[in-house]
Short mmCIF file of C-alpha atoms in Angstrom, two decimals:
data_model
loop_
_atom_site.label_atom_id
_atom_site.label_comp_id
_atom_site.label_asym_id
_atom_site.label_seq_id
_atom_site.Cartn_x
_atom_site.Cartn_y
_atom_site.Cartn_z
CA MET A 12 -15.16 34.03 -17.05
CA ARG A 13 -14.30 33.44 -13.43
CA ALA A 14 -17.37 31.22 -12.94
CA LEU A 15 -16.43 29.12 -15.98
CA THR A 16 -12.91 28.60 -14.68
CA LEU A 17 -14.21 27.66 -11.25
CA SER A 18 -16.72 25.18 -12.67
CA VAL A 19 -14.04 23.52 -14.85
CA VAL A 20 -11.73 23.17 -11.83
CA LEU A 21 -14.55 21.69 -9.74
CA VAL A 22 -15.55 19.19 -12.43
CA LEU A 23 -11.96 18.05 -12.93
CA GLY A 24 -11.47 17.75 -9.19
CA LEU A 25 -14.59 15.63 -8.75
CA THR A 26 -13.87 13.27 -11.64
CA THR A 27 -10.35 12.23 -10.65
CA LEU A 28 -9.93 8.78 -9.18
CA PRO A 29 -9.22 8.47 -5.46
CA ALA A 30 -5.84 7.20 -4.32
CA ARG A 31 -5.62 3.61 -3.09
CA ALA A 32 -4.58 3.18 0.50
CA GLN A 33 -1.76 0.80 1.33
CA MET A 34 -3.02 -2.24 3.19
CA TYR A 35 -1.19 -4.46 5.64
CA ASP A 36 -2.62 -7.94 6.12
CA PRO A 37 -2.71 -8.57 9.89
CA ALA A 38 -2.60 -12.36 9.35
CA TYR A 39 1.10 -12.47 8.37
CA PRO A 40 4.10 -11.29 10.45
CA VAL A 41 6.43 -10.26 7.59
CA CYS A 42 5.92 -7.90 4.62
CA LEU A 43 7.87 -7.41 1.40
CA GLN A 44 8.31 -3.76 0.45
CA SER A 45 9.13 -3.36 -3.26
CA TYR A 46 10.46 -0.23 -4.93
CA GLY A 47 10.06 1.06 -8.47
CA PRO A 48 7.11 1.71 -10.80
CA GLN A 49 5.21 -1.37 -9.59
CA GLY A 50 6.29 -0.98 -5.97
CA GLY A 51 4.18 -1.65 -2.94
CA ILE A 52 3.88 -3.71 0.20
CA SER A 53 2.83 -7.35 0.24
CA CYS A 54 2.24 -8.96 3.63
CA ARG A 55 2.06 -12.64 2.72
CA PHE A 56 5.08 -14.16 4.43
CA GLY A 57 5.20 -16.38 7.49
CA SER A 58 8.90 -15.84 8.20
CA MET A 59 11.69 -13.39 7.51
CA ALA A 60 13.70 -16.13 5.72
CA GLN A 61 10.82 -16.84 3.34
CA CYS A 62 10.50 -13.14 2.53
CA LYS A 63 14.25 -12.70 2.01
CA ALA A 64 14.27 -15.58 -0.46
CA VAL A 65 11.67 -13.78 -2.57
CA ALA A 66 13.38 -10.38 -2.17
CA SER A 67 16.77 -11.70 -3.27
CA GLY A 68 17.96 -9.95 -6.43
CA ARG A 69 15.08 -7.48 -6.44
CA SER A 70 14.75 -3.87 -5.42
CA ALA A 71 12.93 -4.83 -2.22
CA GLN A 72 13.32 -5.31 1.50
CA CYS A 73 11.58 -7.35 4.17
CA ILE A 74 9.95 -5.58 7.09
CA THR A 75 8.02 -6.73 10.12
CA ASN A 76 4.30 -6.17 9.87
CA PRO A 77 3.32 -3.43 12.33
CA TYR A 78 -0.29 -4.68 12.31
CA TYR A 79 0.40 -8.40 12.76
CA GLY A 80 -2.10 -10.03 15.09
CA LYS A 81 -4.33 -6.98 15.46
CA ARG A 82 -7.97 -7.46 14.62
CA ARG A 83 -9.76 -5.25 12.11
CA ARG A 84 -12.70 -3.24 13.36
#
C-alpha cells in the first residue's frame, strides 16, 4: 500500500506543469505591474509618463526596470 501511495504521489508530481518565470525586458526602462487575476509585469514603456497613462484607472503601478540596459547572457 505504501508503494502505491508513493508511486501516485511521484506521478502527480512529475505531470504538473512548471511555473512560468516573470521576465523583464531589458530594452525598456519602465515596467507596468498589474494586480489581480490577470496580473503581471509588462516592460514595454519608454517613459514613466507613457506608463502612467496606461495605468490610469487600473489596479496597476509603474516601476523602473531593474534590468534596463543589461545584456542577456
